[in-house]
């Protein structure tokens, strides 16, 4: 646990470190990033000074808020992006509309659409790919190696645990209600990465959570991903608060971009989530539920 | 006594003012946007197109120009359809949404967004890039047809039933849309939200080639209905006694507004308020006679949408507000003020 | 040529029989008043004659041609209809409404005619007013002007079908309207079929009175034959004296 803490500290310090290391050979192509995780990686690789604009999903780190926002990555405006005079637009396969991207290419903007990352491996691949795109292969390799250490550590723990705890992931966005993170979501992928099973795998996509379903899910641990700090108030969800997992501290409430975007903070997310999983999941939950009767 | 006399500017003056506004809106729209391409740049671009940067060239000729034309046509067609349907239903609250046009278009569009990869994959493969607009167009015309069938009995149409049928069909289409929304994943959800807020941001000459003819057809034929719709203001039977073919008028009105609005909605998404507010407002200024009201509404609707779209791309630059959102944002409060002033005046 | 010839009309709506065996003939220049208690079928007969209600039995000939053979636009030049009630749904001016009747006229001709008609009906100063802001009686005269305008420029036989066209008017205005109608009938050969409630108005202005009850025509004839205490009692349940006036028509005086 102490080792992980150290690693975490190192990771958090990483952007600053990488930034100072890379300023040397920076040849300034102007970049627009239209994806939160891509933006985080660009910052982590120390090329934030080349960023001239980001989309609305880019909220981390803090400095990103000083950059012009070109809107949502599914509705990219051609003129808006072009007005920032970028040489390069880096985004994901989720970007739309097709026409804007084609037109940008036609007027000489390089457009890169990265695959969507939904596993630790894909996160590393994405970091390497971006490193190559912005001439920061070394920094990317270093970052990937750091993350790899954490991922390997997590994998070991998953193997040692033997059983897969049942985890409920809730998404709190927009101030009203919360949604279950069902199958075929980033939430599901995240739970897979920490060797947990999804407590609501029978639900597909993000669906509004009902109070009854929360009780019947009876998970071993609970994760709440907030789109903004303070969006989730446990006082509004008494049925969640009375679940054994919540009462016993097997819970985490945190930033949804860190948890679900599969960017450089994935290691941080995995370490935190691994930390809240019960040691002997099945035994404890049976005990707890019997206790509850 | 004199206060009750209708105060109206002569039609020629109204048309001159509207034409002037149209020119101003067009100029504003062509010289404003996130990309730095102002009046002097545009003049240079027009004088020496070869010397311009390819980016500037594309912004002007392939983005702002089609956007201006599509915006004007869409605004005009929505306003004119609103005028026609308000005349037909003898109700200032009628708009193209009422006969199921937008409900049907929305259902079809959301179906393509959500089911395009599964159940409707044949359709998307068949129609490619036009899968969504085509579906929206077909959807709007089909729902109107259903409303029409419900309301027709032995060859004649009960206007009140058509209205009720439209409302019921909208409710069903809305519910089905909601059902699809429920099954949509996160990304589909965002796509359909954006579609339902309307946008001119992706206008292209291809869009205009496909949707333009229908909109033009509706706009050019609408004035034919001016005199019959004047008569309809006295009721269907009086219109019949005055010698108008009542069934023909109803059919032509519904067909023109469904085709025109359907085509507009297909390429721009849902844009509300134009069809409702513009005819209502213009009626206060030019009077209720459709001979002047129809073309004036068309011009005013076009001007309004072009102006709103220009604002929409300037206020949060480099991002853009959806035009449907912008319209309701501007139109809603404006309409409320209008209503309040009318009540005080009355 | 006979302007209107209805033979053995029968009209059933749902299960109720509205008109039974109704026959009516109207010649050029005739002003016919339709009388009868509420629910007698006067308005239904008028609507049937106007082609608004599809009749089950019988036949209607207008100007010598079967009613179904007429094209709407053609017929509109020879026959105009004024319903009991017309709501104007939008802020049209009086002039715009009356102008709906103009066809085949230039704008100045049309305006001249409108001004003349409004003048004759005593609403000359209302030409530029918005119709929805006018009183009931004013609106009724605007509609009447529209109906008259429709046939104004037609030559030859013309038919007016009027359903209680003076119900919102005061006695003086009623007099103005019926004097004009009689003038049109006598001098221009208009045929007029008007549903009338006021027995004395009918007696004073109409050439012929047609008394209806329960969907049938009970009597058809001159004022003297129709306005008869026995018939009035039988049809309306009205206890009245009938006085023969020196002017040559009878007057009905209800008994207190």
XYZ file of C-alpha atoms in Angstrom, chain B residues 1-8 83 86-92 227 229-235 237-238 240-245 283-284 286-290, chain C residues 47 50-52 72-76 79-83 85-93 96-97 99-103 125-126 128-130 133 143 146 150:
78
model
C -63.020 55.991 -33.548
C -59.735 56.685 -35.258
C -57.853 54.576 -32.722
C -59.730 51.474 -33.835
C -58.863 51.964 -37.459
C -56.244 49.464 -38.548
C -52.907 51.258 -38.648
C -50.938 49.669 -41.414
C -48.761 31.179 -42.073
C -52.569 29.159 -39.169
C -54.805 30.221 -42.027
C -56.090 26.704 -42.599
C -56.766 26.024 -38.939
C -58.001 29.587 -38.368
C -55.807 29.592 -35.300
C -52.803 31.830 -34.586
C -57.029 34.283 -51.655
C -56.980 31.250 -47.180
C -58.450 34.739 -46.804
C -61.823 33.122 -47.440
C -61.015 30.345 -44.965
C -60.808 32.991 -42.251
C -64.606 33.095 -42.488
C -64.867 29.346 -42.144
C -68.422 26.635 -45.601
C -68.181 30.323 -46.442
C -67.048 27.013 -50.320
C -69.906 29.454 -50.949
C -67.406 31.949 -52.284
C -66.544 29.405 -54.936
C -63.268 27.985 -53.622
C -62.642 24.276 -53.828
C -50.172 39.929 -39.003
C -50.031 42.795 -36.490
C -49.218 44.059 -42.427
C -52.692 42.789 -41.513
C -54.253 39.414 -42.009
C -54.597 39.454 -45.815
C -52.561 36.529 -47.104
C -77.979 24.790 -46.020
C -76.699 26.025 -50.531
C -75.184 22.601 -51.205
C -73.670 22.387 -47.732
C -68.154 25.886 -57.171
C -66.570 28.917 -58.803
C -69.292 29.161 -61.464
C -72.143 28.891 -59.021
C -70.511 31.466 -56.721
C -75.627 32.461 -55.861
C -74.423 33.842 -52.549
C -75.021 32.461 -49.062
C -75.058 34.183 -45.705
C -74.862 31.769 -42.753
C -73.074 33.258 -37.853
C -69.643 34.010 -39.271
C -66.598 34.357 -37.064
C -63.668 36.212 -38.541
C -60.624 34.560 -37.047
C -57.959 37.120 -37.938
C -57.674 40.913 -37.880
C -59.063 41.572 -41.359
C -60.479 44.993 -42.168
C -60.760 43.090 -47.005
C -63.689 40.930 -45.979
C -63.515 42.338 -51.156
C -63.565 38.536 -50.865
C -66.781 38.776 -52.863
C -65.139 40.770 -55.655
C -64.371 38.800 -58.722
C -67.395 54.716 -41.841
C -66.282 51.200 -40.884
C -60.929 50.433 -42.587
C -61.834 49.024 -39.175
C -60.805 45.550 -38.025
C -63.402 44.667 -33.068
C -71.102 39.909 -43.925
C -69.737 40.638 -48.633
C -70.351 38.516 -54.581
